[in-house]
């Protein structure tokens, strides 16, 4: 049983965050979702929505206090490391806010994972990619310009939601937004003669069709590992949930500890 007094802020921008907002709103809870405002027409979650950065961890801490947030659920993408770090810092500046990280499991347990080429961070990917193909595909290119610039390969296929600034003439930029089916991913890779796939370990099912497509075409896969939680959690032990039922259980458990947030110090 969750308390009437709970005031929940979801740090969103993911399909899981939207599903969570829909579930909680249907449950009659007061929920606000926060989006970074990176894409021009984001898919909006149910409930109240705010858009734009908070101004770092201290800005988020102020927001938590002003809005009397009791539960902060960080449901950002596994690679949104700055926002996750700010969430951890912010709750250390404000009393009375419980933090949960909702993060989908990675693809490390995928049956094909042992055959993939894992790199620890994106900057380590170009040399591995260049060693395996000449026509790579990368499916989230928005913040990856340095990666593309470091590639020797010229014929690069990039799929993004919004247009990229000044792509090289030899790059093919496809504007699209998931979820994608395996047959569409296979067709895309075949049409563009793709011979190596580069992806982050985003995990989950929403963007995994490309992995099956690459396997069916026998295309090598380069996977960028997730940022280490230790690097984003500042030594604090953050409770995590892998799915919405786990979030609901956490909300029920923590409801009895609610008290209005106050700034420390
Ligand atoms: P990031 O590098 O971790 O965050 C950079 C800054 O963007 C943050 O410091 C914060 O600005 C602002 N920000 C990020 N997420 C926000 C949110 N949900 N609400 C308000 N401000 C937010 O984040 P990112 O990797 O650029 O991702 C941005 C958004 O896209 C996130 O919502 C994430 O869930 C979503 N997304 C990211 C990826 C990815 O691969 N990184 C993939 C799919 C979706 P201030 O410091 O000013 O508060």
Tab-separated table of N, CA and C and ligand atoms in Angstrom, residues 11-14 34-36 38 50 52-56 75-77 79-84 86 142-143 200, ligand 1:
chain	number	residue	atom	x	y	z
A	11	UNK	N	13.032	10.455	-13.383
A	11	UNK	CA	13.989	10.947	-14.378
A	11	UNK	C	13.871	10.002	-15.561
A	12	UNK	N	13.377	10.508	-16.678
A	12	UNK	CA	12.939	9.604	-17.745
A	12	UNK	C	13.769	9.645	-19.004
A	13	UNK	N	13.059	9.525	-20.129
A	13	UNK	CA	13.734	9.481	-21.422
A	13	UNK	C	13.922	8.065	-21.927
A	14	UNK	N	13.245	7.113	-21.288
A	14	UNK	CA	13.339	5.712	-21.709
A	14	UNK	C	11.934	5.120	-21.792
A	34	UNK	N	10.597	13.812	-15.771
A	34	UNK	CA	11.532	14.817	-16.254
A	34	UNK	C	12.255	14.293	-17.489
A	35	UNK	N	12.258	15.106	-18.536
A	35	UNK	CA	12.964	14.747	-19.771
A	35	UNK	C	14.075	15.767	-20.018
A	36	UNK	N	15.144	15.297	-20.639
A	36	UNK	CA	16.280	16.193	-20.872
A	36	UNK	C	15.973	17.235	-21.937
A	38	UNK	N	16.324	16.509	-25.276
A	38	UNK	CA	17.314	16.303	-26.339
A	38	UNK	C	16.674	16.132	-27.725
A	50	UNK	N	8.028	17.702	-17.059
A	50	UNK	CA	8.871	18.891	-17.158
A	50	UNK	C	10.008	18.553	-18.123
A	52	UNK	N	13.939	19.668	-19.650
A	52	UNK	CA	15.156	20.467	-19.547
A	52	UNK	C	15.968	20.102	-18.317
A	53	UNK	N	17.274	20.421	-18.370
A	53	UNK	CA	18.164	20.107	-17.247
A	53	UNK	C	17.785	20.881	-15.988
A	54	UNK	N	18.332	20.421	-14.853
A	54	UNK	CA	18.056	21.060	-13.560
A	54	UNK	C	19.140	22.061	-13.200
A	55	UNK	N	20.274	22.005	-13.909
A	55	UNK	CA	21.412	22.832	-13.526
A	55	UNK	C	22.294	22.086	-12.534
A	56	UNK	N	22.660	20.857	-12.900
A	56	UNK	CA	23.571	20.070	-12.062
A	56	UNK	C	22.884	19.484	-10.841
A	75	UNK	N	15.108	6.620	-13.861
A	75	UNK	CA	14.818	5.628	-14.902
A	75	UNK	C	15.453	6.067	-16.214
A	76	UNK	N	16.546	6.815	-16.121
A	76	UNK	CA	17.229	7.254	-17.341
A	76	UNK	C	17.937	6.067	-17.984
A	77	UNK	N	18.409	6.298	-19.183
A	77	UNK	CA	19.100	5.259	-19.949
A	77	UNK	C	20.362	4.809	-19.203
A	79	UNK	N	23.195	4.562	-20.087
A	79	UNK	CA	24.381	5.346	-20.450
A	79	UNK	C	24.235	6.833	-20.102
A	80	UNK	N	23.144	7.200	-19.460
A	80	UNK	CA	22.977	8.603	-19.042
A	80	UNK	C	23.669	8.787	-17.690
A	81	UNK	N	24.986	8.664	-17.709
A	81	UNK	CA	25.760	8.578	-16.456
A	81	UNK	C	25.781	9.881	-15.670
A	82	UNK	N	25.750	11.020	-16.364
A	82	UNK	CA	25.797	12.290	-15.628
A	82	UNK	C	24.531	12.471	-14.798
A	83	UNK	N	23.396	12.218	-15.453
A	83	UNK	CA	22.128	12.423	-14.737
A	83	UNK	C	22.048	11.480	-13.536
A	84	UNK	N	22.479	10.261	-13.700
A	84	UNK	CA	22.425	9.300	-12.587
A	84	UNK	C	23.345	9.750	-11.446
A	86	UNK	N	24.168	12.805	-10.790
A	86	UNK	CA	23.554	13.986	-10.164
A	86	UNK	C	22.432	13.575	-9.216
A	142	UNK	N	23.614	10.376	-31.896
A	142	UNK	CA	23.432	11.768	-31.491
A	142	UNK	C	24.648	12.343	-30.771
A	143	UNK	N	25.166	11.606	-29.790
A	143	UNK	CA	26.272	12.145	-29.001
A	143	UNK	C	27.599	11.480	-29.343
A	200	UNK	N	25.774	0.232	-28.025
A	200	UNK	CA	25.993	0.267	-26.571
A	200	UNK	C	25.252	-0.912	-25.955
B	1	LIG	P1	23.550	12.598	-19.359
B	1	LIG	O1	24.771	12.756	-20.194
B	1	LIG	O2	23.593	11.676	-18.227
B	1	LIG	O3	23.056	14.011	-18.814
B	1	LIG	C1	23.576	15.258	-19.243
B	1	LIG	C2	22.699	16.338	-18.682
B	1	LIG	O4	21.410	16.323	-19.319
B	1	LIG	C3	22.394	16.169	-17.218
B	1	LIG	O5	23.458	16.658	-16.424
B	1	LIG	C4	21.112	16.964	-17.079
B	1	LIG	O6	21.378	18.359	-17.106
B	1	LIG	C5	20.404	16.653	-18.369
B	1	LIG	N1	19.515	15.491	-18.252
B	1	LIG	C6	19.738	14.204	-18.588
B	1	LIG	N2	18.661	13.457	-18.384
B	1	LIG	C7	17.720	14.291	-17.903
B	1	LIG	C8	16.377	14.103	-17.503
B	1	LIG	N3	15.764	12.898	-17.575
B	1	LIG	N4	15.702	15.194	-17.032
B	1	LIG	C9	16.296	16.407	-16.960
B	1	LIG	N5	17.562	16.638	-17.353
B	1	LIG	C10	18.254	15.592	-17.815
B	1	LIG	O7	22.304	12.205	-20.282
B	1	LIG	P2	22.256	11.741	-21.813
B	1	LIG	O8	23.040	10.480	-21.975
B	1	LIG	O9	22.553	12.925	-22.650
B	1	LIG	O10	20.712	11.381	-21.950
B	1	LIG	C11	19.761	12.417	-21.995
B	1	LIG	C12	18.374	11.796	-21.954
B	1	LIG	O11	18.211	10.899	-23.042
B	1	LIG	C13	18.109	11.013	-20.669
B	1	LIG	O12	16.812	11.329	-20.249
B	1	LIG	C14	18.223	9.569	-21.094
B	1	LIG	O13	17.355	8.723	-20.350
B	1	LIG	C15	17.817	9.626	-22.553
B	1	LIG	N6	18.487	8.616	-23.400
B	1	LIG	C16	19.851	8.534	-23.385
B	1	LIG	C17	20.462	7.563	-24.168
B	1	LIG	C18	21.960	7.414	-24.158
B	1	LIG	O14	22.450	6.511	-24.869
B	1	LIG	N7	22.715	8.201	-23.414
B	1	LIG	C19	19.689	6.697	-24.940
B	1	LIG	C20	18.285	6.826	-24.925
B	1	LIG	C21	17.698	7.798	-24.146
B	1	LIG	P3	21.555	19.219	-15.768
B	1	LIG	O15	22.913	18.916	-15.235
B	1	LIG	O16	21.388	20.635	-16.219
B	1	LIG	O17	20.466	18.800	-14.812
